[in-house]
Amino acid sequence: MKLKRRKAFVVDEQVWKVLVKSTRPVGAYQIADMIPPIAASQVYRALERLVSTGKARRIAARNAFVAASPKTDLIVICRKCGEFELLECPEIGRAHV
């Protein structure tokens, strides 16, 4: 199956929409399955761009991603249900300046 080449910003927007709608951290392959016919490699490149602009954060322990803002200081993930919450804390932000 040959995949149609898409502009980067179109893929970024589609990946961003999936992250925003998700209540749990999402992996690149999960995202690729949600947006056919986008390949996982395209999703990884889009995620890299979103992380570099502060629109997404990578959860290394889960190899997954969440939508975030540059103001996000902390991401809390529930051990029972897996849902996450983004927290902003001016004190944490100042500690790293």
Short mmCIF file of N, CA and C in Angstrom, two decimals:
data_model
loop_
_atom_site.label_atom_id
_atom_site.label_comp_id
_atom_site.label_asym_id
_atom_site.label_seq_id
_atom_site.Cartn_x
_atom_site.Cartn_y
_atom_site.Cartn_z
N MET A 1 0.84 -1.18 0.00
CA MET A 1 0.00 0.00 0.00
C MET A 1 0.88 1.24 0.00
N LYS A 2 0.74 2.04 -0.99
CA LYS A 2 1.54 3.26 -1.08
C LYS A 2 0.80 4.40 -0.37
N LEU A 3 1.51 5.07 0.53
CA LEU A 3 0.91 6.17 1.28
C LEU A 3 1.11 7.48 0.52
N LYS A 4 0.08 8.31 0.54
CA LYS A 4 0.14 9.61 -0.11
C LYS A 4 0.96 10.55 0.76
N ARG A 5 1.87 11.27 0.16
CA ARG A 5 2.70 12.22 0.89
C ARG A 5 1.86 13.44 1.28
N ARG A 6 1.98 13.84 2.54
CA ARG A 6 1.20 14.98 3.03
C ARG A 6 2.13 16.07 3.52
N LYS A 7 1.66 17.28 3.47
CA LYS A 7 2.44 18.41 3.97
C LYS A 7 2.61 18.26 5.48
N ALA A 8 3.78 18.67 5.98
CA ALA A 8 4.10 18.50 7.40
C ALA A 8 3.09 19.19 8.30
N PHE A 9 2.69 20.40 7.95
CA PHE A 9 1.77 21.11 8.84
C PHE A 9 0.41 20.43 8.93
N VAL A 10 0.00 19.74 7.87
CA VAL A 10 -1.28 19.01 7.88
C VAL A 10 -1.19 17.84 8.84
N VAL A 11 -0.09 17.10 8.79
CA VAL A 11 0.12 15.97 9.69
C VAL A 11 0.24 16.47 11.12
N ASP A 12 0.99 17.55 11.33
CA ASP A 12 1.13 18.12 12.67
C ASP A 12 -0.23 18.46 13.26
N GLU A 13 -1.08 19.08 12.47
CA GLU A 13 -2.41 19.47 12.94
C GLU A 13 -3.25 18.25 13.30
N GLN A 14 -3.18 17.21 12.48
CA GLN A 14 -3.95 16.00 12.75
C GLN A 14 -3.46 15.31 14.03
N VAL A 15 -2.15 15.24 14.19
CA VAL A 15 -1.57 14.62 15.39
C VAL A 15 -1.93 15.46 16.62
N TRP A 16 -1.83 16.77 16.50
CA TRP A 16 -2.18 17.69 17.59
C TRP A 16 -3.63 17.47 18.03
N LYS A 17 -4.56 17.33 17.08
CA LYS A 17 -5.97 17.11 17.40
C LYS A 17 -6.17 15.81 18.19
N VAL A 18 -5.46 14.77 17.81
CA VAL A 18 -5.55 13.50 18.54
C VAL A 18 -5.06 13.68 19.98
N LEU A 19 -3.93 14.36 20.14
CA LEU A 19 -3.39 14.58 21.48
C LEU A 19 -4.34 15.40 22.35
N VAL A 20 -4.92 16.43 21.78
CA VAL A 20 -5.82 17.30 22.54
C VAL A 20 -7.07 16.54 23.00
N LYS A 21 -7.58 15.66 22.16
CA LYS A 21 -8.79 14.91 22.50
C LYS A 21 -8.52 13.77 23.48
N SER A 22 -7.29 13.33 23.58
CA SER A 22 -6.96 12.17 24.40
C SER A 22 -6.90 12.53 25.88
N THR A 23 -7.46 11.66 26.70
CA THR A 23 -7.39 11.84 28.16
C THR A 23 -6.24 11.05 28.77
N ARG A 24 -5.56 10.26 27.93
CA ARG A 24 -4.43 9.45 28.38
C ARG A 24 -3.25 9.69 27.44
N PRO A 25 -2.03 9.48 27.92
CA PRO A 25 -0.87 9.58 27.02
C PRO A 25 -1.03 8.59 25.86
N VAL A 26 -0.62 9.02 24.66
CA VAL A 26 -0.82 8.23 23.45
C VAL A 26 0.51 8.00 22.75
N GLY A 27 0.74 6.77 22.28
CA GLY A 27 1.95 6.43 21.55
C GLY A 27 1.82 6.75 20.07
N ALA A 28 2.94 6.83 19.39
CA ALA A 28 2.96 7.18 17.97
C ALA A 28 2.20 6.16 17.12
N TYR A 29 2.33 4.88 17.42
CA TYR A 29 1.64 3.87 16.63
C TYR A 29 0.13 3.94 16.85
N GLN A 30 -0.29 4.27 18.09
CA GLN A 30 -1.72 4.46 18.36
C GLN A 30 -2.26 5.63 17.55
N ILE A 31 -1.48 6.70 17.50
CA ILE A 31 -1.90 7.88 16.74
C ILE A 31 -1.99 7.53 15.26
N ALA A 32 -1.01 6.81 14.74
CA ALA A 32 -1.02 6.42 13.33
C ALA A 32 -2.25 5.58 13.00
N ASP A 33 -2.65 4.71 13.94
CA ASP A 33 -3.85 3.89 13.73
C ASP A 33 -5.12 4.74 13.71
N MET A 34 -5.10 5.87 14.42
CA MET A 34 -6.28 6.75 14.49
C MET A 34 -6.42 7.67 13.27
N ILE A 35 -5.31 7.85 12.52
CA ILE A 35 -5.32 8.77 11.39
C ILE A 35 -4.83 8.05 10.13
N PRO A 36 -5.55 7.07 9.66
CA PRO A 36 -5.09 6.43 8.44
C PRO A 36 -5.21 7.40 7.27
N PRO A 37 -4.39 7.34 6.29
CA PRO A 37 -3.26 6.45 6.07
C PRO A 37 -1.92 7.08 6.43
N ILE A 38 -1.81 7.73 7.57
CA ILE A 38 -0.54 8.32 7.98
C ILE A 38 0.34 7.24 8.60
N ALA A 39 1.59 7.20 8.19
CA ALA A 39 2.55 6.21 8.69
C ALA A 39 3.11 6.65 10.04
N ALA A 40 3.55 5.69 10.83
CA ALA A 40 4.12 5.98 12.14
C ALA A 40 5.33 6.91 12.03
N SER A 41 6.11 6.78 10.97
CA SER A 41 7.28 7.65 10.80
C SER A 41 6.86 9.11 10.65
N GLN A 42 5.74 9.35 9.96
CA GLN A 42 5.23 10.71 9.83
C GLN A 42 4.75 11.24 11.19
N VAL A 43 4.13 10.36 11.97
CA VAL A 43 3.65 10.74 13.30
C VAL A 43 4.84 11.10 14.19
N TYR A 44 5.90 10.29 14.15
CA TYR A 44 7.08 10.59 14.96
C TYR A 44 7.69 11.94 14.60
N ARG A 45 7.77 12.25 13.32
CA ARG A 45 8.30 13.55 12.91
C ARG A 45 7.40 14.69 13.38
N ALA A 46 6.08 14.49 13.28
CA ALA A 46 5.14 15.51 13.76
C ALA A 46 5.27 15.69 15.27
N LEU A 47 5.41 14.60 15.99
CA LEU A 47 5.56 14.68 17.45
C LEU A 47 6.84 15.42 17.82
N GLU A 48 7.92 15.17 17.09
CA GLU A 48 9.17 15.89 17.34
C GLU A 48 8.98 17.39 17.18
N ARG A 49 8.26 17.77 16.12
CA ARG A 49 8.01 19.21 15.89
C ARG A 49 7.12 19.79 16.99
N LEU A 50 6.10 19.05 17.39
CA LEU A 50 5.20 19.53 18.44
C LEU A 50 5.91 19.65 19.78
N VAL A 51 6.78 18.70 20.09
CA VAL A 51 7.55 18.76 21.34
C VAL A 51 8.51 19.95 21.29
N SER A 52 9.16 20.17 20.16
CA SER A 52 10.13 21.27 20.06
C SER A 52 9.47 22.64 20.20
N THR A 53 8.18 22.74 19.86
CA THR A 53 7.47 24.02 20.01
C THR A 53 6.73 24.13 21.34
N GLY A 54 6.80 23.08 22.16
CA GLY A 54 6.15 23.12 23.47
C GLY A 54 4.68 22.75 23.43
N LYS A 55 4.16 22.32 22.30
CA LYS A 55 2.75 21.94 22.20
C LYS A 55 2.48 20.53 22.71
N ALA A 56 3.52 19.74 22.85
CA ALA A 56 3.37 18.36 23.33
C ALA A 56 4.55 18.03 24.23
N ARG A 57 4.34 17.04 25.07
CA ARG A 57 5.41 16.54 25.94
C ARG A 57 5.49 15.03 25.80
N ARG A 58 6.70 14.52 25.88
CA ARG A 58 6.92 13.08 25.80
C ARG A 58 6.99 12.52 27.22
N ILE A 59 6.28 11.44 27.45
CA ILE A 59 6.33 10.72 28.72
C ILE A 59 7.26 9.53 28.46
N ALA A 60 8.52 9.68 28.83
CA ALA A 60 9.53 8.68 28.49
C ALA A 60 9.22 7.31 29.09
N ALA A 61 8.73 7.26 30.30
CA ALA A 61 8.45 5.99 30.97
C ALA A 61 7.39 5.17 30.23
N ARG A 62 6.54 5.84 29.48
CA ARG A 62 5.47 5.16 28.74
C ARG A 62 5.67 5.20 27.24
N ASN A 63 6.72 5.87 26.79
CA ASN A 63 6.96 6.09 25.36
C ASN A 63 5.68 6.60 24.70
N ALA A 64 5.11 7.63 25.33
CA ALA A 64 3.86 8.20 24.86
C ALA A 64 3.93 9.72 24.96
N PHE A 65 2.91 10.37 24.42
CA PHE A 65 2.90 11.83 24.33
C PHE A 65 1.58 12.38 24.82
N VAL A 66 1.61 13.64 25.30
CA VAL A 66 0.41 14.35 25.70
C VAL A 66 0.47 15.76 25.13
N ALA A 67 -0.69 16.36 24.92
CA ALA A 67 -0.75 17.77 24.52
C ALA A 67 -0.40 18.59 25.75
N ALA A 68 0.36 19.63 25.56
CA ALA A 68 0.77 20.48 26.68
C ALA A 68 0.97 21.90 26.16
N SER A 69 1.28 22.78 27.09
CA SER A 69 1.61 24.14 26.70
C SER A 69 3.02 24.43 27.23
N PRO A 70 3.66 25.46 26.72
CA PRO A 70 4.99 25.80 27.24
C PRO A 70 4.97 26.14 28.73
N LYS A 71 3.79 26.47 29.26
CA LYS A 71 3.66 26.79 30.68
C LYS A 71 3.52 25.56 31.57
N THR A 72 3.35 24.38 30.98
CA THR A 72 3.18 23.16 31.76
C THR A 72 4.48 22.83 32.49
N ASP A 73 4.39 22.72 33.81
CA ASP A 73 5.55 22.39 34.63
C ASP A 73 5.57 20.94 35.08
N LEU A 74 4.39 20.34 35.18
CA LEU A 74 4.30 19.00 35.75
C LEU A 74 3.14 18.25 35.09
N ILE A 75 3.36 16.97 34.84
CA ILE A 75 2.30 16.11 34.30
C ILE A 75 2.09 14.99 35.31
N VAL A 76 0.86 14.86 35.80
CA VAL A 76 0.52 13.84 36.78
C VAL A 76 -0.34 12.80 36.08
N ILE A 77 0.04 11.51 36.20
CA ILE A 77 -0.70 10.43 35.57
C ILE A 77 -1.24 9.51 36.66
N CYS A 78 -2.54 9.23 36.60
CA CYS A 78 -3.19 8.35 37.57
C CYS A 78 -2.73 6.91 37.35
N ARG A 79 -2.33 6.25 38.41
CA ARG A 79 -1.88 4.85 38.31
C ARG A 79 -3.03 3.90 38.02
N LYS A 80 -4.22 4.25 38.43
CA LYS A 80 -5.37 3.35 38.25
C LYS A 80 -5.97 3.45 36.85
N CYS A 81 -6.30 4.66 36.43
CA CYS A 81 -7.01 4.80 35.15
C CYS A 81 -6.12 5.26 33.99
N GLY A 82 -4.94 5.80 34.29
CA GLY A 82 -4.02 6.23 33.25
C GLY A 82 -4.28 7.63 32.71
N GLU A 83 -5.33 8.30 33.20
CA GLU A 83 -5.59 9.67 32.74
C GLU A 83 -4.56 10.62 33.33
N PHE A 84 -4.36 11.76 32.67
CA PHE A 84 -3.33 12.69 33.11
C PHE A 84 -3.90 14.07 33.37
N GLU A 85 -3.14 14.85 34.11
CA GLU A 85 -3.49 16.23 34.40
C GLU A 85 -2.23 17.07 34.22
N LEU A 86 -2.37 18.21 33.57
CA LEU A 86 -1.26 19.14 33.38
C LEU A 86 -1.32 20.19 34.48
N LEU A 87 -0.18 20.45 35.10
CA LEU A 87 -0.13 21.43 36.18
C LEU A 87 0.88 22.52 35.87
N GLU A 88 0.53 23.72 36.26
CA GLU A 88 1.45 24.85 36.15
C GLU A 88 1.77 25.31 37.56
N CYS A 89 3.04 25.55 37.83
CA CYS A 89 3.46 26.00 39.15
C CYS A 89 4.56 27.04 38.98
N PRO A 90 4.25 28.30 39.27
CA PRO A 90 5.27 29.35 39.12
C PRO A 90 6.52 29.09 39.95
N GLU A 91 6.37 28.45 41.10
CA GLU A 91 7.53 28.16 41.95
C GLU A 91 8.49 27.18 41.28
N ILE A 92 7.95 26.16 40.62
CA ILE A 92 8.79 25.20 39.92
C ILE A 92 9.49 25.90 38.76
N GLY A 93 8.76 26.72 38.04
CA GLY A 93 9.35 27.46 36.91
C GLY A 93 10.50 28.35 37.33
N ARG A 94 10.37 29.02 38.46
CA ARG A 94 11.43 29.90 38.94
C ARG A 94 12.65 29.12 39.43
N ALA A 95 12.43 27.91 39.92
CA ALA A 95 13.54 27.11 40.46
C ALA A 95 14.53 26.73 39.36
N HIS A 96 14.06 26.67 38.11
CA HIS A 96 14.93 26.26 37.00
C HIS A 96 15.52 27.43 36.23
N VAL A 97 15.23 28.64 36.65
CA VAL A 97 15.73 29.82 35.93
C VAL A 97 17.11 30.16 36.37
#
